[in-house]
Coordinates of C-alpha atoms and ligand atoms in Angstrom, one line a residue:
M219 CA -8.1 17.4 -2.6
N220 CA -9.3 13.9 -3.5
I221 CA -6.1 12.6 -5.0
L222 CA -6.7 9.1 -3.9
Q223 CA -10.3 8.8 -5.1
G224 CA -11.0 5.3 -6.4
K225 CA -7.9 3.8 -4.7
N226 CA -8.1 0.8 -2.4
I227 CA -5.4 0.9 0.2
L228 CA -4.7 -1.6 2.9
I229 CA -3.4 -0.3 6.3
M230 CA -1.6 -2.9 8.4
G231 CA -0.6 -2.1 12.0
V232 CA -3.3 0.0 13.8
A233 CA -3.2 -0.9 17.5
N234 CA -4.7 2.3 18.9
K235 CA -5.3 6.0 18.1
R236 CA -1.6 6.8 18.6
S237 CA -0.4 4.3 16.0
I238 CA 1.4 5.7 13.1
A239 CA -0.8 3.5 10.9
W240 CA -3.8 5.5 12.2
G241 CA -2.1 8.8 11.3
I242 CA -1.7 7.4 7.8
A243 CA -5.3 6.2 7.7
Q244 CA -6.6 9.7 8.5
S245 CA -4.5 11.3 5.8
L246 CA -5.5 8.8 3.2
H247 CA -9.2 8.9 4.2
A248 CA -9.2 12.7 3.8
A249 CA -7.8 12.3 0.3
G250 CA -10.7 10.0 -0.7
A251 CA -9.1 6.5 -0.5
R252 CA -11.1 3.4 0.3
L253 CA -9.3 1.9 3.2
L254 CA -9.0 -1.7 4.4
F255 CA -7.4 -2.7 7.7
T256 CA -5.6 -5.7 9.1
Y257 CA -4.9 -6.0 12.8
Q258 CA -2.7 -8.4 14.8
G259 CA -5.4 -10.5 16.4
E260 CA -8.7 -10.6 18.4
R261 CA -7.1 -8.6 21.2
L262 CA -7.0 -5.5 19.0
K263 CA -10.2 -6.0 17.1
K264 CA -12.5 -3.8 19.2
N265 CA -10.0 -0.9 19.2
V266 CA -9.7 -0.9 15.4
E267 CA -13.5 -1.3 14.9
E268 CA -14.1 1.8 17.1
L269 CA -11.5 3.9 15.3
V270 CA -12.6 2.9 11.9
A271 CA -16.2 3.7 12.7
S272 CA -15.1 7.2 13.6
L273 CA -14.0 7.8 10.0
Q274 CA -17.6 7.7 8.8
A275 CA -16.6 6.4 5.4
D276 CA -19.3 5.8 2.7
D277 CA -18.3 2.2 2.1
E278 CA -18.7 -0.7 4.6
P279 CA -15.5 -1.0 6.6
I280 CA -13.2 -4.0 5.8
L281 CA -11.3 -5.3 8.8
I282 CA -9.3 -8.5 8.7
S283 CA -7.3 -10.3 11.4
C284 CA -3.7 -11.0 10.2
D285 CA -0.8 -12.1 12.4
V286 CA 2.2 -11.7 10.0
T287 CA 4.1 -14.6 11.6
S288 CA 1.5 -17.0 10.0
D289 CA 1.7 -17.7 6.2
E290 CA -1.9 -19.0 6.5
D291 CA -3.1 -15.7 8.1
I292 CA -1.5 -13.7 5.3
E293 CA -3.0 -16.0 2.6
Q294 CA -6.5 -15.8 4.0
A295 CA -6.3 -12.0 4.5
F296 CA -5.4 -11.4 0.8
R297 CA -8.0 -14.0 -0.3
Q298 CA -10.7 -12.0 1.6
I299 CA -9.3 -8.7 0.2
K300 CA -9.6 -10.2 -3.3
E301 CA -13.2 -11.2 -2.7
R302 CA -14.2 -7.8 -1.2
V303 CA -12.4 -5.3 -3.6
G304 CA -10.8 -7.2 -6.4
V305 CA -7.9 -4.7 -7.0
L306 CA -5.5 -3.2 -4.4
H307 CA -3.6 0.0 -5.1
G308 CA -1.5 0.3 -2.0
I309 CA -0.3 -1.1 1.3
A310 CA 0.9 0.7 4.4
H311 CA 3.1 -1.8 6.4
C312 CA 3.4 -0.4 9.9
I313 CA 4.5 -3.4 11.8
A314 CA 7.6 -4.2 14.0
F315 CA 8.3 -6.3 17.0
A316 CA 11.3 -7.6 19.0
P317 CA 11.0 -9.4 22.4
T318 CA 11.2 -6.7 25.1
E319 CA 14.3 -8.1 26.8
E320 CA 16.2 -7.5 23.5
L321 CA 15.6 -3.7 23.7
E322 CA 17.9 -3.0 26.5
G323 CA 21.4 -3.9 27.6
R324 CA 24.3 -5.0 25.4
F325 CA 23.6 -5.7 21.7
S326 CA 26.0 -8.6 21.9
A327 CA 23.6 -10.3 24.3
T328 CA 21.0 -10.7 21.5
S329 CA 19.6 -14.2 21.6
R330 CA 19.3 -16.4 18.5
S331 CA 15.5 -16.5 18.9
G332 CA 15.2 -12.7 19.6
F333 CA 17.1 -12.0 16.4
A334 CA 14.9 -14.4 14.4
I335 CA 11.6 -13.0 15.8
A336 CA 12.7 -9.4 15.2
H337 CA 13.6 -10.1 11.6
D338 CA 10.6 -12.3 10.9
I339 CA 8.0 -9.7 12.1
S340 CA 9.8 -6.5 11.2
A341 CA 11.4 -7.3 7.9
Y342 CA 10.4 -10.7 6.3
S343 CA 6.7 -9.8 6.8
L344 CA 7.0 -7.1 4.1
V345 CA 8.3 -9.7 1.6
A346 CA 5.6 -12.2 2.5
V347 CA 2.8 -9.6 2.3
M348 CA 4.0 -8.2 -1.0
R349 CA 4.2 -11.7 -2.6
A350 CA 0.6 -12.3 -1.5
A351 CA -0.5 -8.9 -2.7
E352 CA 1.3 -8.8 -6.1
G353 CA -1.6 -10.5 -8.0
L354 CA -4.1 -8.0 -6.6
M355 CA -2.0 -5.0 -7.6
A356 CA -3.0 -5.5 -11.3
E357 CA -3.3 -1.8 -12.0
G358 CA 0.1 -1.0 -10.4
G359 CA 0.6 -0.1 -6.8
S360 CA 2.5 1.7 -4.0
V361 CA 3.8 0.1 -0.8
V362 CA 5.0 2.1 2.1
T363 CA 6.8 0.7 5.2
L364 CA 8.1 2.4 8.4
T365 CA 11.7 2.5 9.4
Y366 CA 13.8 4.3 12.0
L367 CA 17.3 6.0 12.0
G368 CA 18.5 3.1 14.3
G369 CA 18.7 1.0 11.1
E370 CA 21.4 3.3 9.8
R371 CA 23.2 4.4 13.0
V372 CA 23.7 3.0 16.5
M373 CA 20.9 4.2 18.8
P374 CA 20.9 3.3 22.5
N375 CA 18.8 0.3 23.3
Y376 CA 17.4 -0.1 19.8
N377 CA 19.7 -3.1 19.4
V378 CA 18.4 -5.9 17.3
M379 CA 15.6 -3.7 16.0
G380 CA 18.3 -1.6 14.3
I381 CA 19.6 -4.7 12.4
A382 CA 16.0 -5.6 11.5
K383 CA 15.4 -2.1 10.1
A384 CA 18.6 -2.3 8.1
A385 CA 17.3 -5.5 6.6
L386 CA 13.8 -4.0 6.0
E387 CA 15.4 -1.0 4.1
S388 CA 17.4 -3.4 2.0
C389 CA 14.2 -5.5 1.4
V390 CA 12.6 -2.2 0.1
R391 CA 15.3 -1.9 -2.5
Y392 CA 15.2 -5.6 -3.6
L393 CA 11.4 -5.6 -3.7
A394 CA 11.4 -2.3 -5.7
A395 CA 13.7 -3.8 -8.3
D396 CA 11.7 -7.1 -8.3
M397 CA 8.3 -5.6 -8.7
G398 CA 9.1 -2.4 -10.7
K399 CA 8.2 -4.1 -14.0
S400 CA 4.6 -4.6 -12.6
S401 CA 4.5 -0.9 -11.8
I402 CA 4.6 -1.6 -8.1
R403 CA 6.6 1.0 -6.2
V404 CA 8.1 0.3 -2.7
N405 CA 9.4 3.0 -0.3
A406 CA 10.1 3.5 3.4
I407 CA 9.5 6.5 5.6
S408 CA 12.1 6.9 8.3
A409 CA 10.1 8.6 11.0
G410 CA 11.6 10.5 14.0
P411 CA 10.6 9.3 17.5
I412 CA 6.8 9.5 18.2
R413 CA 5.2 8.5 21.5
T414 CA 3.2 5.3 20.5
L415 CA 2.7 1.9 22.0
A416 CA 5.9 0.8 20.3
A417 CA 7.8 3.7 22.1
K418 CA 6.2 3.0 25.5
G419 CA 8.5 1.8 28.2
I420 CA 11.6 2.7 26.4
R421 CA 14.3 3.8 28.9
N422 CA 15.0 7.5 28.8
F423 CA 12.5 8.2 26.0
N424 CA 11.6 11.6 27.5
E425 CA 15.2 12.8 27.6
M426 CA 15.8 11.4 24.1
T427 CA 12.9 13.3 22.6
K428 CA 14.1 16.5 24.2
H429 CA 17.5 16.0 22.7
V430 CA 16.0 15.2 19.3
A431 CA 13.8 18.3 19.4
D432 CA 16.7 20.5 20.4
K433 CA 19.0 19.2 17.7
A434 CA 16.5 18.8 14.7
A435 CA 16.8 21.4 12.0
L436 CA 13.2 22.4 12.6
G437 CA 13.8 22.5 16.4
R438 CA 10.9 20.2 17.2
M439 CA 9.6 16.6 17.1
I440 CA 7.3 15.2 14.4
D441 CA 3.8 13.7 14.8
Q442 CA 1.7 11.0 13.1
S443 CA 0.0 13.5 10.8
E444 CA 3.3 14.4 9.2
V445 CA 4.1 10.8 8.5
G446 CA 0.5 10.4 7.2
D447 CA 0.9 13.2 4.7
T448 CA 4.2 11.9 3.4
A449 CA 2.5 8.5 3.0
L450 CA -0.3 10.2 1.1
F451 CA 2.3 11.6 -1.3
L452 CA 3.9 8.2 -1.7
F453 CA 0.5 6.6 -2.5
S454 CA -0.4 9.3 -5.0
H455 CA 0.4 9.8 -8.6
L456 CA 2.7 12.7 -7.5
S457 CA 5.4 10.3 -6.4
R458 CA 5.2 8.1 -9.6
G459 CA 8.9 8.4 -10.3
I460 CA 10.1 7.3 -6.8
T461 CA 10.8 3.7 -5.8
G462 CA 13.3 1.9 -3.5
E463 CA 13.8 5.1 -1.5
V464 CA 14.0 5.9 2.2
I465 CA 12.4 9.3 3.0
H466 CA 13.3 10.9 6.4
V467 CA 10.3 12.5 8.1
D468 CA 12.3 13.6 11.2
A469 CA 12.2 17.4 11.2
G470 CA 15.7 17.4 9.8
Y471 CA 17.3 15.5 12.8
S472 CA 19.4 13.1 10.7
I473 CA 21.1 15.8 8.5
M474 CA 22.8 17.5 11.5
G475 CA 26.5 16.9 12.2
N476 CA 26.3 18.3 15.7
Ligands
NAD7 P1 2.3 0.7 17.3 O1 2.6 -0.2 18.5 O2 1.1 1.5 17.3 O3 2.3 -0.2 16.0 C1 3.0 -1.4 15.9 C2 2.1 -2.4 15.2 O4 2.7 -3.7 14.9 C3 0.9 -2.8 16.2 O5 -0.3 -2.5 15.6 C4 1.0 -4.3 16.4 O6 -0.2 -5.0 16.5 C5 1.8 -4.7 15.1 N1 2.3 -6.0 15.1 C6 3.3 -6.4 15.9 N2 3.5 -7.8 15.7 C7 2.7 -8.2 14.8 C8 2.4 -9.4 14.1 N3 3.0 -10.5 14.5 N4 1.4 -9.4 13.2 C9 0.7 -8.3 12.8 N5 0.9 -7.1 13.4 C10 1.9 -7.0 14.4 O7 3.6 1.6 17.2 P2 4.1 2.5 16.0 O8 5.1 3.4 16.5 O9 2.9 3.1 15.3 O10 4.8 1.5 15.0 C11 4.5 1.4 13.6 C12 5.8 1.3 12.8 O11 6.5 2.5 12.9 C13 6.8 0.2 13.3 O12 7.4 -0.4 12.1 C14 7.9 1.1 14.0 O13 9.1 0.4 14.0 C15 7.9 2.3 13.1 N6 8.5 3.5 13.7 C16 8.1 4.0 14.9 C17 8.7 5.1 15.5 C18 8.2 5.6 16.8 O14 9.0 6.4 17.4 N7 7.1 5.3 17.3 C19 9.7 5.8 14.7 C20 10.1 5.3 13.5 C21 9.5 4.1 13.0
IMJ8 C1 12.5 1.2 20.6 C2 13.4 0.6 21.4 C3 14.6 1.3 21.9 C4 14.8 2.6 21.5 C5 13.9 3.2 20.7 C6 12.7 2.5 20.2 N1 13.8 4.5 20.2 C7 12.7 4.6 19.4 C8 11.9 3.4 19.5 C9 14.8 5.5 20.4 C10 12.3 5.9 18.7 C11 10.6 3.2 18.8 N2 10.8 2.5 17.5 C12 11.4 3.3 16.4 C13 10.5 1.2 17.2 O1 10.7 0.8 16.0 C14 10.0 0.3 18.2 C15 9.9 -1.0 18.0 C16 9.5 -2.0 19.0 C17 9.0 -1.6 20.3 C18 8.7 -2.6 21.2 C19 8.2 -2.3 22.6 C20 7.4 -3.5 23.2 C21 8.0 -4.8 22.9 N3 8.6 -5.0 21.7 C22 8.9 -4.0 20.8 N4 9.4 -4.3 19.6 C23 9.6 -3.3 18.7 O2 7.8 -5.8 23.7

């Protein structure tokens, strides 16, 4: 089913094969999209090159370095995208970061700089990226970002990332209102826990996933392919009436009262 044939979609945030961004890339590739990738910096370049080569796409791969803390990086990335493809139809924003010491202990101990960094990378980057992309989405577009239940409810150790996800979800609504007249839609997928680099080293992750699997309506965890297929829907014509929304892909964990 080539429902994304002829669409140019940028994937931001592939670090390795476990990345949610890579799960999204696989779903979109299978649906016929032409994919472009940005990665955080030279450290990750080889990883992304190898993964993208494995897709065996017809077109030449487009990989661009882009650290979202730099306005200059964002500008040059979209300048290159404009030169290479002219029109962009979608962006998957799969980027988050808080300094590791902020992801344990008391939330009230959050430092001023830790708060600023978490919000800059995990929430403001969506605003900066969409501003840079707006002119390229001349045929309308769909933007998908990734959030987590910790933005709505208190989750142990998620701390300042929860506040940044709440800001991100609000950015989704304001951006959807702002860019709706240009036929650009903006939505978030709230994914259940998945073992990725961003989940590595989290205290009690194993016990937490066991609890989630037990409690979820479907009685299990989710994986990257399920997020990828929901993203596929959000990038397709099928979701043309949906914008400013947060869709939970969590096996029904968040609906349960007990
Ligand atoms: P991941 O570590 O594979 O991806 C995070 C990405 O963020 C990496 O590719 C990293 O390079 C990128 N990044 C960090 N700082 C950056 C910067 N300054 N500039 C550019 N890129 C930067 O982990 P993941 O779990 O795939 O995370 C992707 C998204 O999914 C994040 O927004 C995360 O909050 C969200 N999420 C993850 C889970 C989970 O359990 N893994 C659940 C819900 C939501
Ligand atoms: C992250 C921290 C604490 C609890 C957590 C998580 N739970 C889950 C995550 C319960 C599921 C993963 N998640 C949803 C994230 O958004 C992770 C973001 C993240 C992870 C790291 C680890 C390495 C680092 N900084 C990070 N910044 C953000 O140094």
